[in-house]
């Protein structure tokens, strides 16, 4: 006589039913965010792509009967337009110089303000974060006076150490560094708060162990702090790259794209195409090219981060 163990069908069904309920609940929780992403991200991207394939201009705004499908003509004109390539070059300069500079300033400020030896840390944090929440136009006007050739504080300081005054916003060679100083000052407080949040999660035991092993301040920063904040560093770099690629208001307020179009960025070029010359089809093509550039750089950053993670 053989005995056969009963098949536990009921617990399996209950487990599957519970998993299904959890999945439905999860979809219910993320549904509002997915709908918002679809409405405010995916839909505009698709609309920009479709619009970039047309000659949508001021005549089409008056009567949609004037709208024509032109295929890739807008993209062909962009690739042969020297103003577009100049804007791309300026944007790359802003990104290549501005992203490392802003991240370094943010991380340095966060490391200093995370030290318990620093007094009045909350006050310093508020002071450093204040530029980020102040009005961009107002601060840009103030910085125009700071950079003024005759009355600016920066040139007054240069004169104090025997250096000649610099026409910061009037020369193509100094206009990008001048705007970069303002942009880094304006945004570094935001990244500083992110770094401060992650630095406070690093256990003190790791620093104590590194100190016992003979590591100095630089050794502890290199072998303890940097590995601990690696994912956050990747996040900040992606946010910073996207921000510098979309630089618009700062050059618009401070230099109007000058001198000699040395501060015209891709977004500024798109603004002029769309709202100055009313070539909305061409402006949509610029927007889609900018989207592809940011997406490509982000994918490269993620690939480099994965490779560095595997190499550890």
mmCIF file of C-alpha atoms in Angstrom:
data_model
loop_
_atom_site.group_PDB
_atom_site.id
_atom_site.type_symbol
_atom_site.label_atom_id
_atom_site.label_comp_id
_atom_site.label_asym_id
_atom_site.label_seq_id
_atom_site.Cartn_x
_atom_site.Cartn_y
_atom_site.Cartn_z
ATOM 1 C CA UNK A 1 0.000 0.000 0.000
ATOM 2 C CA UNK A 2 1.446 3.328 -1.038
ATOM 3 C CA UNK A 3 0.564 6.717 0.398
ATOM 4 C CA UNK A 4 0.346 9.782 -1.833
ATOM 5 C CA UNK A 5 0.949 13.210 -0.352
ATOM 6 C CA UNK A 6 -1.926 15.652 -0.988
ATOM 7 C CA UNK A 7 -1.190 18.406 -3.455
ATOM 8 C CA UNK A 8 -1.285 21.827 -1.681
ATOM 9 C CA UNK A 9 -3.302 23.605 -4.354
ATOM 10 C CA UNK A 10 -5.015 26.088 -2.047
ATOM 11 C CA UNK A 11 -1.876 27.830 -0.652
ATOM 12 C CA UNK A 12 -0.464 28.155 -4.201
ATOM 13 C CA UNK A 13 -3.681 29.759 -5.416
ATOM 14 C CA UNK A 14 -3.697 32.074 -2.400
ATOM 15 C CA UNK A 15 -0.083 33.031 -3.087
ATOM 16 C CA UNK A 16 -0.827 33.787 -6.737
ATOM 17 C CA UNK A 17 -3.946 35.743 -5.795
ATOM 18 C CA UNK A 18 -1.977 37.747 -3.236
ATOM 19 C CA UNK A 19 0.752 38.468 -5.786
ATOM 20 C CA UNK A 20 -1.851 39.629 -8.309
ATOM 21 C CA UNK A 21 -3.386 41.960 -5.738
ATOM 22 C CA UNK A 22 0.021 43.390 -4.896
ATOM 23 C CA UNK A 23 0.779 43.946 -8.580
ATOM 24 C CA UNK A 24 -2.541 45.699 -9.079
ATOM 25 C CA UNK A 25 -1.900 47.850 -6.024
ATOM 26 C CA UNK A 26 1.578 48.698 -7.314
ATOM 27 C CA UNK A 27 0.178 49.707 -10.715
ATOM 28 C CA UNK A 28 -2.442 51.781 -8.927
ATOM 29 C CA UNK A 29 0.221 53.652 -6.964
ATOM 30 C CA UNK A 30 2.433 54.401 -9.982
ATOM 31 C CA UNK A 31 -0.455 55.134 -12.360
ATOM 32 C CA UNK A 32 -0.661 58.896 -11.513
ATOM 33 C CA UNK A 33 3.073 59.300 -12.106
ATOM 34 C CA UNK A 34 2.918 57.304 -15.359
ATOM 35 C CA UNK A 35 -0.021 59.408 -16.592
ATOM 36 C CA UNK A 36 1.842 62.617 -15.743
ATOM 37 C CA UNK A 37 4.991 61.383 -17.540
ATOM 38 C CA UNK A 38 2.905 60.408 -20.559
ATOM 39 C CA UNK A 39 1.096 63.759 -20.709
ATOM 40 C CA UNK A 40 3.974 66.085 -19.948
ATOM 41 C CA UNK A 41 6.963 64.154 -21.361
ATOM 42 C CA UNK A 42 6.117 61.478 -23.928
ATOM 43 C CA UNK A 43 3.311 63.392 -25.616
ATOM 44 C CA UNK A 44 5.289 66.656 -26.092
ATOM 45 C CA UNK A 45 8.259 64.684 -27.448
ATOM 46 C CA UNK A 46 6.054 62.929 -30.007
ATOM 47 C CA UNK A 47 4.335 66.218 -30.895
ATOM 48 C CA UNK A 48 7.733 67.930 -31.364
ATOM 49 C CA UNK A 49 8.899 65.097 -33.580
ATOM 50 C CA UNK A 50 5.788 65.337 -35.777
ATOM 51 C CA UNK A 51 5.959 69.147 -35.853
ATOM 52 C CA UNK A 52 9.622 69.037 -36.891
ATOM 53 C CA UNK A 53 8.570 67.217 -40.074
ATOM 54 C CA UNK A 54 6.376 70.147 -41.158
ATOM 55 C CA UNK A 55 6.903 73.785 -42.201
ATOM 56 C CA UNK A 56 4.776 75.069 -39.310
ATOM 57 C CA UNK A 57 5.238 78.865 -39.311
ATOM 58 C CA UNK A 58 3.235 82.049 -38.716
ATOM 59 C CA UNK A 59 1.129 81.379 -41.821
ATOM 60 C CA UNK A 60 0.174 77.940 -40.499
ATOM 61 C CA UNK A 61 -0.676 79.556 -37.155
ATOM 62 C CA UNK A 62 -3.205 81.750 -38.961
ATOM 63 C CA UNK A 63 -4.584 78.906 -41.084
ATOM 64 C CA UNK A 64 -3.697 75.224 -40.619
ATOM 65 C CA UNK A 65 -4.423 74.775 -44.346
ATOM 66 C CA UNK A 66 -0.985 76.293 -44.966
ATOM 67 C CA UNK A 67 0.705 73.498 -43.016
ATOM 68 C CA UNK A 68 2.777 71.211 -45.235
ATOM 69 C CA UNK A 69 4.694 67.986 -44.614
ATOM 70 C CA UNK A 70 8.340 68.627 -45.556
ATOM 71 C CA UNK A 71 9.993 65.456 -44.255
ATOM 72 C CA UNK A 72 13.594 65.927 -43.074
ATOM 73 C CA UNK A 73 14.096 69.357 -44.679
ATOM 74 C CA UNK A 74 14.224 71.127 -41.309
ATOM 75 C CA UNK A 75 17.008 68.799 -40.149
ATOM 76 C CA UNK A 76 18.925 69.264 -43.434
ATOM 77 C CA UNK A 77 18.760 73.047 -43.036
ATOM 78 C CA UNK A 78 19.967 72.796 -39.458
ATOM 79 C CA UNK A 79 22.986 70.728 -40.432
ATOM 80 C CA UNK A 80 23.997 73.354 -43.017
ATOM 81 C CA UNK A 81 23.316 76.343 -40.746
ATOM 82 C CA UNK A 82 26.551 77.769 -39.203
ATOM 83 C CA UNK A 83 24.525 79.514 -36.473
ATOM 84 C CA UNK A 84 23.238 76.140 -35.264
ATOM 85 C CA UNK A 85 26.753 74.676 -35.135
ATOM 86 C CA UNK A 86 27.949 77.793 -33.308
ATOM 87 C CA UNK A 87 25.185 77.306 -30.742
ATOM 88 C CA UNK A 88 26.158 73.624 -30.392
ATOM 89 C CA UNK A 89 29.802 74.609 -29.825
ATOM 90 C CA UNK A 90 28.877 77.206 -27.206
ATOM 91 C CA UNK A 91 26.593 74.719 -25.429
ATOM 92 C CA UNK A 92 29.358 72.133 -25.350
ATOM 93 C CA UNK A 93 31.745 74.701 -23.868
ATOM 94 C CA UNK A 94 29.210 75.593 -21.185
ATOM 95 C CA UNK A 95 28.686 71.898 -20.380
ATOM 96 C CA UNK A 96 32.326 70.788 -20.477
ATOM 97 C CA UNK A 97 33.450 73.647 -18.236
ATOM 98 C CA UNK A 98 30.356 74.154 -16.133
ATOM 99 C CA UNK A 99 29.444 70.596 -15.081
ATOM 100 C CA UNK A 100 32.800 69.698 -13.422
ATOM 101 C CA UNK A 101 33.068 73.180 -11.932
ATOM 102 C CA UNK A 102 29.593 73.124 -10.395
ATOM 103 C CA UNK A 103 29.988 69.558 -9.071
ATOM 104 C CA UNK A 104 33.409 70.356 -7.558
ATOM 105 C CA UNK A 105 32.093 73.513 -5.878
ATOM 106 C CA UNK A 106 29.022 71.665 -4.549
ATOM 107 C CA UNK A 107 31.020 68.717 -3.220
ATOM 108 C CA UNK A 108 33.650 70.948 -1.612
ATOM 109 C CA UNK A 109 30.991 73.002 0.159
ATOM 110 C CA UNK A 110 29.134 69.847 1.262
ATOM 111 C CA UNK A 111 32.285 68.216 2.673
ATOM 112 C CA UNK A 112 33.201 71.379 4.594
ATOM 113 C CA UNK A 113 29.698 71.893 5.976
ATOM 114 C CA UNK A 114 29.438 68.213 6.931
ATOM 115 C CA UNK A 115 32.391 68.598 9.292
ATOM 116 C CA UNK A 116 31.263 68.916 12.907
ATOM 117 C CA UNK A 117 34.134 71.307 13.612
ATOM 118 C CA UNK A 118 32.464 73.997 11.462
ATOM 119 C CA UNK A 119 30.415 76.435 13.517
ATOM 120 C CA UNK A 120 26.973 77.760 12.540
ATOM 121 C CA UNK A 121 26.537 75.064 9.896
ATOM 122 C CA UNK A 122 22.763 75.645 9.425
ATOM 123 C CA UNK A 123 23.408 79.335 8.731
ATOM 124 C CA UNK A 124 26.097 78.548 6.153
ATOM 125 C CA UNK A 125 23.813 75.999 4.470
ATOM 126 C CA UNK A 126 21.024 78.542 4.157
ATOM 127 C CA UNK A 127 23.421 81.168 2.797
ATOM 128 C CA UNK A 128 24.833 78.801 0.167
ATOM 129 C CA UNK A 129 21.389 77.545 -0.875
ATOM 130 C CA UNK A 130 19.836 81.022 -1.042
ATOM 131 C CA UNK A 131 21.098 81.878 -4.573
ATOM 132 C CA UNK A 132 19.259 78.842 -5.980
ATOM 133 C CA UNK A 133 15.848 80.069 -4.815
ATOM 134 C CA UNK A 134 16.344 83.722 -5.678
ATOM 135 C CA UNK A 135 14.901 85.160 -8.875
ATOM 136 C CA UNK A 136 17.146 84.471 -11.834
ATOM 137 C CA UNK A 137 16.524 87.766 -13.603
ATOM 138 C CA UNK A 138 17.207 89.831 -10.463
ATOM 139 C CA UNK A 139 20.452 88.005 -9.708
ATOM 140 C CA UNK A 140 21.515 88.254 -13.351
ATOM 141 C CA UNK A 141 21.071 92.029 -13.245
ATOM 142 C CA UNK A 142 23.137 92.183 -10.049
ATOM 143 C CA UNK A 143 25.886 90.107 -11.683
ATOM 144 C CA UNK A 144 25.901 92.444 -14.685
ATOM 145 C CA UNK A 145 26.878 95.233 -12.283
ATOM 146 C CA UNK A 146 29.448 93.007 -10.527
ATOM 147 C CA UNK A 147 31.041 92.306 -13.925
ATOM 148 C CA UNK A 148 30.848 95.914 -15.133
ATOM 149 C CA UNK A 149 34.071 97.092 -16.732
ATOM 150 C CA UNK A 150 34.328 100.371 -14.777
ATOM 151 C CA UNK A 151 32.131 99.987 -11.701
ATOM 152 C CA UNK A 152 32.180 96.194 -11.102
ATOM 153 C CA UNK A 153 33.484 94.723 -7.846
ATOM 154 C CA UNK A 154 35.376 91.981 -9.698
ATOM 155 C CA UNK A 155 37.366 94.473 -11.777
ATOM 156 C CA UNK A 156 37.909 96.559 -8.626
ATOM 157 C CA UNK A 157 39.469 93.461 -6.999
ATOM 158 C CA UNK A 158 41.626 92.830 -10.072
ATOM 159 C CA UNK A 159 42.776 96.429 -9.987
ATOM 160 C CA UNK A 160 43.671 95.994 -6.322
ATOM 161 C CA UNK A 161 46.205 93.280 -7.175
ATOM 162 C CA UNK A 162 47.600 95.228 -10.137
ATOM 163 C CA UNK A 163 45.749 93.421 -12.944
ATOM 164 C CA UNK A 164 44.005 95.308 -15.767
ATOM 165 C CA UNK A 165 40.222 95.542 -15.920
ATOM 166 C CA UNK A 166 38.426 92.960 -18.066
ATOM 167 C CA UNK A 167 35.407 93.617 -20.262
ATOM 168 C CA UNK A 168 33.788 90.389 -19.110
ATOM 169 C CA UNK A 169 30.544 90.580 -21.075
ATOM 170 C CA UNK A 170 31.900 92.583 -24.024
ATOM 171 C CA UNK A 171 34.486 90.152 -25.402
ATOM 172 C CA UNK A 172 33.843 86.713 -26.932
ATOM 173 C CA UNK A 173 36.829 85.242 -25.085
ATOM 174 C CA UNK A 174 35.518 86.195 -21.617
ATOM 175 C CA UNK A 175 31.749 86.094 -22.062
ATOM 176 C CA UNK A 176 31.409 82.331 -21.478
ATOM 177 C CA UNK A 177 33.615 82.326 -18.317
ATOM 178 C CA UNK A 178 31.677 85.327 -16.994
ATOM 179 C CA UNK A 179 28.310 83.610 -17.453
ATOM 180 C CA UNK A 180 29.737 80.372 -16.042
ATOM 181 C CA UNK A 181 30.736 82.167 -12.827
ATOM 182 C CA UNK A 182 27.159 83.348 -12.440
ATOM 183 C CA UNK A 183 25.590 79.971 -13.296
ATOM 184 C CA UNK A 184 27.829 77.999 -10.924
ATOM 185 C CA UNK A 185 27.148 80.490 -8.112
ATOM 186 C CA UNK A 186 23.414 80.221 -8.826
ATOM 187 C CA UNK A 187 23.041 76.426 -8.879
ATOM 188 C CA UNK A 188 25.756 74.917 -6.700
ATOM 189 C CA UNK A 189 23.634 75.178 -3.539
ATOM 190 C CA UNK A 190 21.097 72.686 -4.909
ATOM 191 C CA UNK A 191 23.707 69.998 -5.575
ATOM 192 C CA UNK A 192 25.333 70.822 -2.231
ATOM 193 C CA UNK A 193 22.151 69.802 -0.403
ATOM 194 C CA UNK A 194 22.062 66.481 -2.279
ATOM 195 C CA UNK A 195 25.694 65.775 -1.371
ATOM 196 C CA UNK A 196 25.075 66.806 2.241
ATOM 197 C CA UNK A 197 22.197 64.331 2.493
ATOM 198 C CA UNK A 198 24.282 61.403 1.263
ATOM 199 C CA UNK A 199 27.394 62.391 3.259
ATOM 200 C CA UNK A 200 25.396 62.136 6.469
ATOM 201 C CA UNK A 201 24.637 58.482 5.658
ATOM 202 C CA UNK A 202 28.322 57.472 5.523
ATOM 203 C CA UNK A 203 29.125 55.615 8.794
ATOM 204 C CA UNK A 204 31.703 57.262 11.037
ATOM 205 C CA UNK A 205 33.199 53.813 11.673
ATOM 206 C CA UNK A 206 34.608 53.785 8.137
ATOM 207 C CA UNK A 207 36.424 57.074 8.733
ATOM 208 C CA UNK A 208 37.724 55.854 12.078
ATOM 209 C CA UNK A 209 38.998 52.614 10.513
ATOM 210 C CA UNK A 210 40.681 54.545 7.685
ATOM 211 C CA UNK A 211 42.283 56.899 10.224
ATOM 212 C CA UNK A 212 43.627 53.946 12.223
ATOM 213 C CA UNK A 213 45.099 52.556 8.977
ATOM 214 C CA UNK A 214 46.989 55.825 8.541
ATOM 215 C CA UNK A 215 44.825 57.483 5.904
ATOM 216 C CA UNK A 216 45.001 61.282 5.854
ATOM 217 C CA UNK A 217 42.153 63.650 4.903
ATOM 218 C CA UNK A 218 42.718 63.093 1.175
ATOM 219 C CA UNK A 219 43.008 59.320 1.650
ATOM 220 C CA UNK A 220 39.763 59.197 3.625
ATOM 221 C CA UNK A 221 38.023 61.320 0.988
ATOM 222 C CA UNK A 222 39.320 59.148 -1.856
ATOM 223 C CA UNK A 223 38.810 55.700 -0.331
ATOM 224 C CA UNK A 224 35.764 56.280 1.892
ATOM 225 C CA UNK A 225 33.787 59.324 0.778
ATOM 226 C CA UNK A 226 33.973 58.954 -3.007
ATOM 227 C CA UNK A 227 32.923 55.253 -3.130
ATOM 228 C CA UNK A 228 30.068 55.969 -0.705
ATOM 229 C CA UNK A 229 28.651 58.824 -2.752
ATOM 230 C CA UNK A 230 29.278 57.240 -6.188
ATOM 231 C CA UNK A 231 25.600 56.725 -7.167
ATOM 232 C CA UNK A 232 24.729 60.218 -5.951
ATOM 233 C CA UNK A 233 27.622 61.643 -7.958
ATOM 234 C CA UNK A 234 26.166 59.954 -11.061
ATOM 235 C CA UNK A 235 22.727 61.427 -10.343
ATOM 236 C CA UNK A 236 24.131 64.935 -9.847
ATOM 237 C CA UNK A 237 26.223 64.700 -13.019
ATOM 238 C CA UNK A 238 23.183 63.642 -15.091
ATOM 239 C CA UNK A 239 21.090 66.490 -13.657
ATOM 240 C CA UNK A 240 23.916 68.979 -14.241
ATOM 241 C CA UNK A 241 24.518 67.899 -17.846
ATOM 242 C CA UNK A 242 20.816 68.187 -18.649
ATOM 243 C CA UNK A 243 20.725 71.615 -16.987
ATOM 244 C CA UNK A 244 23.738 73.022 -18.829
ATOM 245 C CA UNK A 245 22.478 71.670 -22.164
ATOM 246 C CA UNK A 246 19.264 73.626 -21.548
ATOM 247 C CA UNK A 247 20.982 76.878 -20.593
ATOM 248 C CA UNK A 248 18.867 79.789 -21.816
ATOM 249 C CA UNK A 249 17.821 82.464 -19.317
ATOM 250 C CA UNK A 250 21.329 83.362 -18.132
ATOM 251 C CA UNK A 251 22.779 84.304 -21.565
ATOM 252 C CA UNK A 252 19.437 85.796 -22.606
ATOM 253 C CA UNK A 253 19.372 88.219 -19.659
ATOM 254 C CA UNK A 254 23.088 88.988 -19.394
ATOM 255 C CA UNK A 255 24.297 89.199 -23.008
ATOM 256 C CA UNK A 256 21.347 88.620 -25.368
ATOM 257 C CA UNK A 257 23.518 85.937 -26.994
ATOM 258 C CA UNK A 258 26.415 88.332 -27.661
ATOM 259 C CA UNK A 259 29.032 89.489 -28.154
ATOM 260 C CA UNK A 260 29.375 88.156 -31.697
ATOM 261 C CA UNK A 261 26.911 85.347 -30.788
ATOM 262 C CA UNK A 262 29.525 83.810 -28.499
ATOM 263 C CA UNK A 263 26.918 82.941 -25.836
ATOM 264 C CA UNK A 264 24.106 81.695 -28.093
ATOM 265 C CA UNK A 265 23.171 78.240 -26.793
ATOM 266 C CA UNK A 266 21.077 75.590 -28.512
ATOM 267 C CA UNK A 267 18.021 76.501 -26.459
ATOM 268 C CA UNK A 268 18.565 80.206 -27.221
ATOM 269 C CA UNK A 269 18.817 79.339 -30.923
ATOM 270 C CA UNK A 270 15.589 77.334 -30.646
ATOM 271 C CA UNK A 271 13.861 80.289 -28.948
ATOM 272 C CA UNK A 272 14.876 82.638 -31.764
ATOM 273 C CA UNK A 273 13.772 80.165 -34.446
ATOM 274 C CA UNK A 274 10.410 79.586 -32.792
ATOM 275 C CA UNK A 275 9.423 82.912 -31.222
ATOM 276 C CA UNK A 276 11.491 85.505 -33.069
ATOM 277 C CA UNK A 277 11.296 84.199 -36.636
ATOM 278 C CA UNK A 278 8.175 82.012 -36.071
ATOM 279 C CA UNK A 279 9.730 78.955 -37.723
ATOM 280 C CA UNK A 280 8.081 76.557 -35.312
ATOM 281 C CA UNK A 281 8.819 73.491 -37.449
ATOM 282 C CA UNK A 282 12.530 74.332 -37.444
ATOM 283 C CA UNK A 283 12.413 75.111 -33.694
ATOM 284 C CA UNK A 284 10.849 71.693 -33.078
ATOM 285 C CA UNK A 285 13.680 70.084 -35.039
ATOM 286 C CA UNK A 286 16.181 71.901 -32.793
ATOM 287 C CA UNK A 287 14.302 70.696 -29.708
ATOM 288 C CA UNK A 288 14.358 67.109 -30.912
ATOM 289 C CA UNK A 289 18.083 67.275 -31.724
ATOM 290 C CA UNK A 290 18.703 68.687 -28.239
ATOM 291 C CA UNK A 291 16.659 65.856 -26.736
ATOM 292 C CA UNK A 292 18.745 63.280 -28.626
ATOM 293 C CA UNK A 293 21.994 64.942 -27.495
ATOM 294 C CA UNK A 294 20.960 64.879 -23.824
ATOM 295 C CA UNK A 295 19.758 61.265 -24.159
ATOM 296 C CA UNK A 296 23.057 60.204 -25.794
ATOM 297 C CA UNK A 297 25.205 61.883 -23.125
ATOM 298 C CA UNK A 298 23.072 60.351 -20.362
ATOM 299 C CA UNK A 299 23.451 56.864 -21.853
ATOM 300 C CA UNK A 300 27.220 57.370 -22.058
ATOM 301 C CA UNK A 301 27.303 58.459 -18.411
ATOM 302 C CA UNK A 302 25.319 55.362 -17.372
ATOM 303 C CA UNK A 303 27.585 53.078 -19.411
ATOM 304 C CA UNK A 304 30.727 54.594 -17.867
ATOM 305 C CA UNK A 305 29.216 54.266 -14.384
ATOM 306 C CA UNK A 306 28.378 50.577 -14.977
ATOM 307 C CA UNK A 307 31.900 49.900 -16.264
ATOM 308 C CA UNK A 308 33.441 51.593 -13.227
ATOM 309 C CA UNK A 309 31.146 49.591 -10.953
ATOM 310 C CA UNK A 310 32.244 46.313 -12.556
ATOM 311 C CA UNK A 311 35.905 47.317 -12.300
ATOM 312 C CA UNK A 312 35.755 47.598 -8.502
#
